[in-house]
XYZ file of N, CA and C in Angstrom:
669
model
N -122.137 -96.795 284.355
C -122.437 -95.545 285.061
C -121.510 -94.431 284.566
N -122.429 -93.262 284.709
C -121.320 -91.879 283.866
C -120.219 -91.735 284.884
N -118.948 -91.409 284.566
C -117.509 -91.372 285.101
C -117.544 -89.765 284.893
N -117.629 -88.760 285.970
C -117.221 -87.064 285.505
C -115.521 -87.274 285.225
N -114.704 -87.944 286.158
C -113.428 -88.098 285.684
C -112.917 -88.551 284.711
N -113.458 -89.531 284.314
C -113.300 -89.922 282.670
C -113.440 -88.520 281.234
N -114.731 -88.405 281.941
C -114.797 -87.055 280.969
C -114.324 -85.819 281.183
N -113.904 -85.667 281.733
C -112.946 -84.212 282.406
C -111.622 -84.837 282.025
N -111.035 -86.036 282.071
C -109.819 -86.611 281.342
C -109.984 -86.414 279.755
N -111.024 -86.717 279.220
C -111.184 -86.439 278.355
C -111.126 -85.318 277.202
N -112.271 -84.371 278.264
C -111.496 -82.939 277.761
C -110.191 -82.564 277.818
N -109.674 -82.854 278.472
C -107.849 -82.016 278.576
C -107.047 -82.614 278.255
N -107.865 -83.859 277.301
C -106.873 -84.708 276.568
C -105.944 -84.021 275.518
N -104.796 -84.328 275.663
C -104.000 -83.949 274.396
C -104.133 -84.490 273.184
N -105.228 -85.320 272.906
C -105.176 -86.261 271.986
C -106.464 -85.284 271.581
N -107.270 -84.907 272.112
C -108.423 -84.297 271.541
C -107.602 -82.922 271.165
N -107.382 -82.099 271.869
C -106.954 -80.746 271.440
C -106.215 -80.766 270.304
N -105.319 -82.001 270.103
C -104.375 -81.857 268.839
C -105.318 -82.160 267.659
N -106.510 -83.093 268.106
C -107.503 -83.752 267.267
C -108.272 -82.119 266.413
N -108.684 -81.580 267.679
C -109.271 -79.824 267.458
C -108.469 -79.293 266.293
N -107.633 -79.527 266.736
C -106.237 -78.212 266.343
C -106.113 -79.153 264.536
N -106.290 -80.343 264.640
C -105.975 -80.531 263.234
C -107.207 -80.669 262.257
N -108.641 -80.808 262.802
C -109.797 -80.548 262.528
C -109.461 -78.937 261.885
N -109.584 -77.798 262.947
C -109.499 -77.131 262.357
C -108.824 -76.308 261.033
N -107.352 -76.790 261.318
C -105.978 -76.122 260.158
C -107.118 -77.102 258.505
N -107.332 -78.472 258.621
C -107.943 -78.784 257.541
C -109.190 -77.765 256.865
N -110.002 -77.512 257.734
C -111.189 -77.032 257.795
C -110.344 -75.226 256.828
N -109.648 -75.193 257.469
C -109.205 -73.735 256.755
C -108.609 -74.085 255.533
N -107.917 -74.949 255.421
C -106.818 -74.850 253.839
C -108.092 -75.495 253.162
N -109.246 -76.782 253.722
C -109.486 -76.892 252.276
C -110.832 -76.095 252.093
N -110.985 -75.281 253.162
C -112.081 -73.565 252.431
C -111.429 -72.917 251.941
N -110.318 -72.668 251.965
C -109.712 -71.622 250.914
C -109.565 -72.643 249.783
N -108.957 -73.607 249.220
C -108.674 -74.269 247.925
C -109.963 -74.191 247.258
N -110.916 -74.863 248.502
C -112.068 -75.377 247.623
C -112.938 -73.760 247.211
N -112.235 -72.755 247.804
C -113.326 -71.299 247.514
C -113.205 -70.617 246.058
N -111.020 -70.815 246.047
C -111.011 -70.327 245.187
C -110.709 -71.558 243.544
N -110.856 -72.503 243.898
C -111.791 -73.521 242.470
C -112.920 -73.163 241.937
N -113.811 -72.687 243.383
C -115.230 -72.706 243.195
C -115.352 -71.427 242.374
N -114.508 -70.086 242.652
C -114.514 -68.962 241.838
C -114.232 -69.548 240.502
N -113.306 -70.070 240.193
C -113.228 -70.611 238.609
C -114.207 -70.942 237.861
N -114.614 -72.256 239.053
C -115.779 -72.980 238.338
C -117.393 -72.048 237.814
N -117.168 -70.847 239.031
C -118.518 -69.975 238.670
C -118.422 -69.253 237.489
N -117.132 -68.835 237.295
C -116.964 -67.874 236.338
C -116.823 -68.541 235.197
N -116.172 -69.769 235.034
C -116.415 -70.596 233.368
C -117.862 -71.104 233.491
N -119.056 -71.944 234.573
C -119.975 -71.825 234.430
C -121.087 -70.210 233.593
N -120.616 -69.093 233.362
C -121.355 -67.720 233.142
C -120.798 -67.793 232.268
N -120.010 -68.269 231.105
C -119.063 -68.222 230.219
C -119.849 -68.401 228.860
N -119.953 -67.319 228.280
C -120.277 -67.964 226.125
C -119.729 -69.248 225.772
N -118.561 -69.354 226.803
C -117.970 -70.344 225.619
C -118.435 -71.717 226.016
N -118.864 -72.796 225.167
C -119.822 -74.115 225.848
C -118.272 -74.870 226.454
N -117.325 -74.723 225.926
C -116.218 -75.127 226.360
C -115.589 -75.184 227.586
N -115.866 -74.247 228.296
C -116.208 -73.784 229.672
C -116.979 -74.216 230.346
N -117.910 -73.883 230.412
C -119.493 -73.725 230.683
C -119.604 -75.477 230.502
N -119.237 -76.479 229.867
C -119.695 -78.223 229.771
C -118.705 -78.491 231.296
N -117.693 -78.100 231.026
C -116.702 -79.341 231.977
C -117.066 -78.471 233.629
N -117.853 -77.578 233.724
C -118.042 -76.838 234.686
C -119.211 -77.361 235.725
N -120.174 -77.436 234.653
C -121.520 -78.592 234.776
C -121.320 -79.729 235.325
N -119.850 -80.206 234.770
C -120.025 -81.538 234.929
C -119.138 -82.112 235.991
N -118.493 -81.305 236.246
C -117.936 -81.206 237.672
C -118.677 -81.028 239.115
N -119.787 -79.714 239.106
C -120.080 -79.748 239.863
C -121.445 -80.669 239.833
N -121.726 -81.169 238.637
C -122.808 -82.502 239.193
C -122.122 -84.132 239.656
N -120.892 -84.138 239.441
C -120.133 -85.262 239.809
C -120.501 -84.928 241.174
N -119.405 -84.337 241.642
C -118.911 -84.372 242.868
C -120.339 -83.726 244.195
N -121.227 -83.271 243.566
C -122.196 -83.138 244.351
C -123.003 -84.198 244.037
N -123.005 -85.163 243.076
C -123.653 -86.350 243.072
C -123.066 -87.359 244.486
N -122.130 -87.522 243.788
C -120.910 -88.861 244.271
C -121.203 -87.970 246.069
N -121.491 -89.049 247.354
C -121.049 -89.087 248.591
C -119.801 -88.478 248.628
N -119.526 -87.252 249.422
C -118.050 -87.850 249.853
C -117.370 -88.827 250.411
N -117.476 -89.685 251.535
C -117.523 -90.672 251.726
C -116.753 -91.487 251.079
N -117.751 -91.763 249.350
C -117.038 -92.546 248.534
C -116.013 -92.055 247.653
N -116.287 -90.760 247.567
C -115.303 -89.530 247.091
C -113.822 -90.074 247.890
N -113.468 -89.915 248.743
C -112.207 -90.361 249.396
C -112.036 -91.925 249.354
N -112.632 -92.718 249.597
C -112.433 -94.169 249.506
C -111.871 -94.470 247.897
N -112.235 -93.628 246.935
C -112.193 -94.134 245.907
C -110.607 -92.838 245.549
N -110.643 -92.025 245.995
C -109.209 -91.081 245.938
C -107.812 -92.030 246.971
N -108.208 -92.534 247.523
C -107.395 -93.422 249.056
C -106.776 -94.280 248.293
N -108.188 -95.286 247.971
C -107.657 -96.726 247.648
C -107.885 -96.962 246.113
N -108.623 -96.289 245.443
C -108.181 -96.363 244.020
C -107.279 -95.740 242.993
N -106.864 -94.253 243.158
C -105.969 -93.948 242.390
C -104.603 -94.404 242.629
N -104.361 -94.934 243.236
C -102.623 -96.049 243.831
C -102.615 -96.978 242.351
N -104.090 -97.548 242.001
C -103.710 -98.537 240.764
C -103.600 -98.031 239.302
N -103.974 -96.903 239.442
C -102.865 -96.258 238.334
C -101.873 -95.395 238.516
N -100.988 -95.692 239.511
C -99.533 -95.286 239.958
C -99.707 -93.946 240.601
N -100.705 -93.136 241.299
C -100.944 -92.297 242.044
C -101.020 -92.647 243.224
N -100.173 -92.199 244.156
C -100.261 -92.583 245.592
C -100.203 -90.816 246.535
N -101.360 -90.859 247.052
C -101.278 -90.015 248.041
C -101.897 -90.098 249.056
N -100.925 -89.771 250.581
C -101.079 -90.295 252.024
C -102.210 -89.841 252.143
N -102.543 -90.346 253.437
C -104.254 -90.195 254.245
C -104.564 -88.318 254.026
N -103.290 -87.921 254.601
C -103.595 -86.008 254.565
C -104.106 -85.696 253.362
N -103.270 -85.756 252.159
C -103.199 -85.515 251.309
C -104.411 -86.116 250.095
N -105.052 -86.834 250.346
C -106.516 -87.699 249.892
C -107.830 -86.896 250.461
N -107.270 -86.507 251.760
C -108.330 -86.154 252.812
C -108.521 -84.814 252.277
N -107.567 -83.882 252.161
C -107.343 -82.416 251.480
C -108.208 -82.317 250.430
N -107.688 -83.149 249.488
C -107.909 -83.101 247.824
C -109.363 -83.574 247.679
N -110.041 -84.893 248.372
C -111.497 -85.050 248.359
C -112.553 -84.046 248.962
N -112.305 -83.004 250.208
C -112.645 -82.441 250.717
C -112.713 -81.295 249.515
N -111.868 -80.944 249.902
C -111.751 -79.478 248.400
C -112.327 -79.918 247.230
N -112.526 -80.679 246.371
C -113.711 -80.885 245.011
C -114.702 -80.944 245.550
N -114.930 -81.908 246.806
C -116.609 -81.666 247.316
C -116.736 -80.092 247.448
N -116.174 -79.801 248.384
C -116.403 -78.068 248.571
C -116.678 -76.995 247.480
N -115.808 -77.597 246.815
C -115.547 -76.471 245.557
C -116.992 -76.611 244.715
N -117.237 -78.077 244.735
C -119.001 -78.461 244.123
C -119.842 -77.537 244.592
N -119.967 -77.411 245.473
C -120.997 -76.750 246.376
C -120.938 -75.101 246.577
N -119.691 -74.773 247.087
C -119.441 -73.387 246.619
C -119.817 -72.385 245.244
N -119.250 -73.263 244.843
C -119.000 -72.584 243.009
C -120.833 -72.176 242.344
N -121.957 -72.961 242.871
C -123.197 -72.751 243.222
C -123.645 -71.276 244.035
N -123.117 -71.140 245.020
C -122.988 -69.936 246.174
C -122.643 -68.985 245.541
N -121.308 -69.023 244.820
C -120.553 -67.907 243.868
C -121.609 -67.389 242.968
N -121.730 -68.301 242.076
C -122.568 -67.595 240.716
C -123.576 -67.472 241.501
N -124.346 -67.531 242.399
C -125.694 -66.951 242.705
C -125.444 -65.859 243.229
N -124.266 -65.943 243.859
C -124.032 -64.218 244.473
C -123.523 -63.552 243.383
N -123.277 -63.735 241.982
C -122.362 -62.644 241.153
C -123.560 -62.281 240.396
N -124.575 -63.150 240.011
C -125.798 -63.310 239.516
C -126.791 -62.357 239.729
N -126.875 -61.799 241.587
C -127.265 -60.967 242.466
C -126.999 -59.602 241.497
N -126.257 -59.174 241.458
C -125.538 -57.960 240.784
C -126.191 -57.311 239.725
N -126.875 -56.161 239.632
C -127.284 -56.342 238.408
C -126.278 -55.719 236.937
N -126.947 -56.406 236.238
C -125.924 -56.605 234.790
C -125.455 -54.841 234.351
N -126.465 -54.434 234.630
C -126.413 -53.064 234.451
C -124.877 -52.345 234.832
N -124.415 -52.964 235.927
C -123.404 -52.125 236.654
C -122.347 -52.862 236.116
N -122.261 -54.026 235.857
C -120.441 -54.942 234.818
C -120.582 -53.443 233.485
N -122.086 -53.517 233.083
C -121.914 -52.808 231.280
C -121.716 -51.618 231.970
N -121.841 -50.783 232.893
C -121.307 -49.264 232.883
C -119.875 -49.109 232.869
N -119.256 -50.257 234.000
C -117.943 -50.739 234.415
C -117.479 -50.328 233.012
N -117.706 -51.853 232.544
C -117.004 -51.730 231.024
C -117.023 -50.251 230.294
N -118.286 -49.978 230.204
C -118.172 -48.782 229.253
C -117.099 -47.734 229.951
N -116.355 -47.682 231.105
C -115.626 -46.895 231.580
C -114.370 -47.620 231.374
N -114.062 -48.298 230.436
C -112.949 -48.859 230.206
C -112.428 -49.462 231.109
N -112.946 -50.162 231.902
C -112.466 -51.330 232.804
C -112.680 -52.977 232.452
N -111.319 -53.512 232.111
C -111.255 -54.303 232.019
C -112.278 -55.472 233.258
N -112.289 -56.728 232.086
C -113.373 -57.501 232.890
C -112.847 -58.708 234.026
N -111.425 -57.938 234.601
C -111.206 -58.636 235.449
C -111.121 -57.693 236.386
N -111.212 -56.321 236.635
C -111.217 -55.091 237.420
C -112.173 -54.819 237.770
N -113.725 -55.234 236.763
C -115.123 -54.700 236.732
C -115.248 -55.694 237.983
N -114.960 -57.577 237.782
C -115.533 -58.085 238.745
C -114.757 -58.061 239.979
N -113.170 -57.461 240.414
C -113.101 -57.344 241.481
C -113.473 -56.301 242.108
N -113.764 -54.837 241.621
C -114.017 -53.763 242.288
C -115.474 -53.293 242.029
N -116.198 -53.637 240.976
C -117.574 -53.780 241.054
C -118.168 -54.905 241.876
N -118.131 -56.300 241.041
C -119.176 -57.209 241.223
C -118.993 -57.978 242.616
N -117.624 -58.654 242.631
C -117.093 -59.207 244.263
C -117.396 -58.620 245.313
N -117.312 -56.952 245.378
C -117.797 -56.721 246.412
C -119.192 -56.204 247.122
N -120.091 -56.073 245.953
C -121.341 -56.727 246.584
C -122.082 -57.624 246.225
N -121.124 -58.855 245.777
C -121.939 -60.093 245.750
C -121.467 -61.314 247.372
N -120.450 -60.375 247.870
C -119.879 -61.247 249.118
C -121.093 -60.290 250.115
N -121.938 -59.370 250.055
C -123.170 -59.333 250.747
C -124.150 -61.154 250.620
N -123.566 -60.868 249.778
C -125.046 -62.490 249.092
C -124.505 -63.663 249.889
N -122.824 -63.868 248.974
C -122.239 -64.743 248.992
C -122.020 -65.347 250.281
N -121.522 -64.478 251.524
C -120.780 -64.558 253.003
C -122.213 -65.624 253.953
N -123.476 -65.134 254.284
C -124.297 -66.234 254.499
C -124.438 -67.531 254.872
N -124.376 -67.857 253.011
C -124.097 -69.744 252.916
C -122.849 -70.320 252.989
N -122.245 -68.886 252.470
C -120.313 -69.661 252.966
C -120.314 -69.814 254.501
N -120.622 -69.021 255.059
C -120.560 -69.332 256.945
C -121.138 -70.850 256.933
N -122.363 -70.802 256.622
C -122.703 -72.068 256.488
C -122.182 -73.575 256.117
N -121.477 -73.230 254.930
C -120.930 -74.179 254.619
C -119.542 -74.410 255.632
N -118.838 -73.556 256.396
C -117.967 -73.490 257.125
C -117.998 -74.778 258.356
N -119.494 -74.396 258.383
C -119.869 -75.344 259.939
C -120.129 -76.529 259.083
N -120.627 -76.940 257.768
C -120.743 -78.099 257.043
C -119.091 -78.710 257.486
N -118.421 -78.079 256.702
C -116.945 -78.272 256.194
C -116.322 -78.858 257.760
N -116.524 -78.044 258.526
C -115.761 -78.171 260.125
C -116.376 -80.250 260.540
N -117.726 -80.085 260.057
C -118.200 -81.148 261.225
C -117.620 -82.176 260.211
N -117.776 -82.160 258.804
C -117.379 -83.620 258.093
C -116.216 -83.850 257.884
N -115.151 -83.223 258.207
C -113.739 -83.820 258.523
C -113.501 -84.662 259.398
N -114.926 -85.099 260.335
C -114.887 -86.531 260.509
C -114.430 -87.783 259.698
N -115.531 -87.414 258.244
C -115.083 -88.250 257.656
C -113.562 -88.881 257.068
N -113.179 -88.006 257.365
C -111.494 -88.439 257.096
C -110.834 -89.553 257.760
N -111.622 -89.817 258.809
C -111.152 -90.947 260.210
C -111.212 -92.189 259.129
N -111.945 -92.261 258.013
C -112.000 -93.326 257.353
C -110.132 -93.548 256.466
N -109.849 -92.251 255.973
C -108.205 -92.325 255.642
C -107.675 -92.362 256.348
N -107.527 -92.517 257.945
C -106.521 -92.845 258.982
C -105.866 -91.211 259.189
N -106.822 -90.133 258.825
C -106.182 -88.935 259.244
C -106.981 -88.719 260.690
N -105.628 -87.985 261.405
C -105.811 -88.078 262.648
C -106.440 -86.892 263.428
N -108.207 -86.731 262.727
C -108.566 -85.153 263.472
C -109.081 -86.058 264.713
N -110.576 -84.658 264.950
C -111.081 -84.909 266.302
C -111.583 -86.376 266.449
N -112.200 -86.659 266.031
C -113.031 -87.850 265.948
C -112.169 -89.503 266.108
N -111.050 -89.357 265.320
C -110.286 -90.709 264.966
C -109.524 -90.418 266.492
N -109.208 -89.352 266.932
C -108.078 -89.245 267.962
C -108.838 -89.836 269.435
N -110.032 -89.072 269.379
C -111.308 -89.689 270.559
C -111.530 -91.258 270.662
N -111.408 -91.373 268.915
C -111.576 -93.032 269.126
C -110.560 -93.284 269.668
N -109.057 -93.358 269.574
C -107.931 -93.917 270.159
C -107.789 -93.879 271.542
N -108.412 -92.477 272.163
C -108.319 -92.409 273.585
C -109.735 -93.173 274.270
N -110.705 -93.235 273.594
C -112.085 -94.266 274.009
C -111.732 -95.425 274.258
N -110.257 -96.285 273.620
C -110.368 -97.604 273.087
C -109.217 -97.438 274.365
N -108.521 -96.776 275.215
C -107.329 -96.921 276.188
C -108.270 -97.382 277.829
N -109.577 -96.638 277.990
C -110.279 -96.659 279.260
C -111.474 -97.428 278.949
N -112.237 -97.496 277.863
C -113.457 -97.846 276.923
C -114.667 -96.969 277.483
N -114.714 -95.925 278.008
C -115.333 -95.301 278.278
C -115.850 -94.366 276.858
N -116.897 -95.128 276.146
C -117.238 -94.875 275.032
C -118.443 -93.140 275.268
N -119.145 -93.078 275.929
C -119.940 -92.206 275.985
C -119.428 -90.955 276.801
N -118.124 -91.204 277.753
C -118.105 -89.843 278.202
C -117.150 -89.378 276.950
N -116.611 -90.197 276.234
C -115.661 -89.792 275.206
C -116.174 -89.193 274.318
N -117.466 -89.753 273.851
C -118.328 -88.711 272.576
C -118.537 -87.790 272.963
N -119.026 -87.543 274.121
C -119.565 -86.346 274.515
C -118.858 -85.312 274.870
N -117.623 -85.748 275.080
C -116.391 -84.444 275.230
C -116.217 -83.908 273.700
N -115.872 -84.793 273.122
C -115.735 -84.565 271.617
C -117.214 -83.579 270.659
N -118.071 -84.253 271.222
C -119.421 -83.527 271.081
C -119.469 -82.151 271.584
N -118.314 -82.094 272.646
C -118.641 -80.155 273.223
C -117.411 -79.539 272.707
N -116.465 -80.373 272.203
C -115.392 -79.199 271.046
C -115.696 -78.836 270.008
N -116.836 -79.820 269.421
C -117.635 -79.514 268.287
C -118.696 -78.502 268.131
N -118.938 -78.261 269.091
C -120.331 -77.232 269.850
C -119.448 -75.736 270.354
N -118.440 -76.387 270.659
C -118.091 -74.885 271.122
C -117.644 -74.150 269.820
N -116.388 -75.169 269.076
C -115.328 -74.592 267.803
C -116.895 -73.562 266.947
N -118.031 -74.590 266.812
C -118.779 -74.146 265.797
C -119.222 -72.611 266.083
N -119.709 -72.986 267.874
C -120.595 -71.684 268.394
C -119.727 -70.559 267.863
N -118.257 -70.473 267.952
C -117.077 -69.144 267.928
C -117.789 -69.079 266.110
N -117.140 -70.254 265.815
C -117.739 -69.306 264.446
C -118.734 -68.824 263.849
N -119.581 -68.878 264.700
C -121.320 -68.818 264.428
C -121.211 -67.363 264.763
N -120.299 -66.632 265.730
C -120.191 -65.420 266.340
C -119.707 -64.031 265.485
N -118.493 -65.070 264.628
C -117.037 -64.494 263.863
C -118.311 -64.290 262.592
N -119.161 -65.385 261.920
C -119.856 -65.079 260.713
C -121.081 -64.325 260.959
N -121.446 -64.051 262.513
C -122.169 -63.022 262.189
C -121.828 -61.402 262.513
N -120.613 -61.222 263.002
C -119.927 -60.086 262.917
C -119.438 -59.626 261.413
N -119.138 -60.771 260.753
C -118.716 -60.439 259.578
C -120.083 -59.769 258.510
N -121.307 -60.638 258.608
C -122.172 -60.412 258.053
C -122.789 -59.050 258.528
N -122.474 -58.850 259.900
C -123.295 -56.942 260.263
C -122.414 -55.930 259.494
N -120.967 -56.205 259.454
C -120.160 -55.433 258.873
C -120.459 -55.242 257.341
N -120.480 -56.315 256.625
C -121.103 -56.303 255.345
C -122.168 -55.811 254.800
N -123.424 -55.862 255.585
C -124.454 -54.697 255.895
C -124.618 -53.372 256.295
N -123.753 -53.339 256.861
C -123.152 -51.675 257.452
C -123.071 -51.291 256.282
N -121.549 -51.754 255.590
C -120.955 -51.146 254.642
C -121.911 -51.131 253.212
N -122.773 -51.492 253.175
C -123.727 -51.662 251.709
C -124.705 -50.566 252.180
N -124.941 -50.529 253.653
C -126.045 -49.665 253.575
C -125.329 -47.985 253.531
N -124.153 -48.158 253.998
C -123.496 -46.616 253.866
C -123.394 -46.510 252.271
N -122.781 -47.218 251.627
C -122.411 -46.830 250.150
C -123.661 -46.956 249.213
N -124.764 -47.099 249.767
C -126.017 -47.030 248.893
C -126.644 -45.865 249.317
């Protein structure tokens, strides 16, 4: 039978909030690592040089091939046997961020892509170097394009740091299990955990679409 006290213990668990609280700090460092890889990877993907442009390919078809899942199992427990050892955080970080960066770096070049070519060659012809053209030309209205699927991927990024419970890192999910396994009150426990997940997301569902009216504002004034 449902327990409201169980689950009202639940919510104001300290074990969940810290669970929240470390869900989230992940969720931020590895969107920024994995954002700005993914800028690399877009910009040697657009590259003359095949030199670039091969190991770029082949990165982001790995790691968007490969599960994450097995992406970390195989960062956890296989790189130790060739003398690489790094803790649960630190596996959890680093697998998260190449998946991300896979997927991003896709988002990027379609938003720089957006742009038309016309406006890099005027850039240039005004003697702007081609690292000036793409921050003060092309970046800023390809993050009209870009901002969207990155929100998107945000709420991707937020919910699968579950998967980390498999490296013994201690977000929302692994921490719920520990406090499920003290009362065994398995279902009011998901379901608390189920409404930090619902709420954390809803805020940012709010934050990315404030960001996105602003971004529209500002394109429609400067056009």
């Amino acid at each position: 039978m449902w327990s409201w006290s169980s689950f009202f213990e639940f919510l104001v668990s300290r074990q969940y909030v810290s669970g929240a609280w470390t869900s989230i700090w992940l969720t931020s460092v590895c969107l920024i690592m994995g954002l700005a890889l993914a800028i690399v990877l877009a910009l040697m993907r657009m590259s003359n040089n095949r030199g670039l442009r091969w190991p770029s390919a082949f990165f982001t078809w790995l790691f968007r091939g490969v599960p994450l899942l097995v992406t970390l199992v195989i960062i956890y427990t296989g790189l130790p046997q060739f003398g690489i050892r790094l803790g649960p955080l630190a596996a959890g970080i680093l697998g998260l961020t190449l998946n991300e960066a896979a997927y991003l770096s896709e988002i990027v070049r379609s938003g720089i892509l957006s742009v038309p070519k016309g406006q890099y060659e005027a850039a240039r012809a005004l003697g702007m170097t081609p690292a000036r053209v793409m921050r003060v030309v092309v970046f800023p209205q390809a993050s009209r394009i870009i901002v969207p699927p990155l929100g998107n991927a945000v709420n991707g990024l937020f919910k699968t740091t579950t998967l980390l419970s498999v490296v013994a890192v201690n977000e929302l999910l692994r921490n719920a299990q520990f406090a499920i396994q003290i009362n065994y009150r398995v279902l009011e426990g998901l379901v608390a955990a189920a409404i930090y997940y619902l709420v954390l997301v809803s805020i940012w569902q709010v934050v990315q679409n404030y960001i996105e009216n602003r971004l529209n504002q500002s394109y429609v004034t400067t056009s």
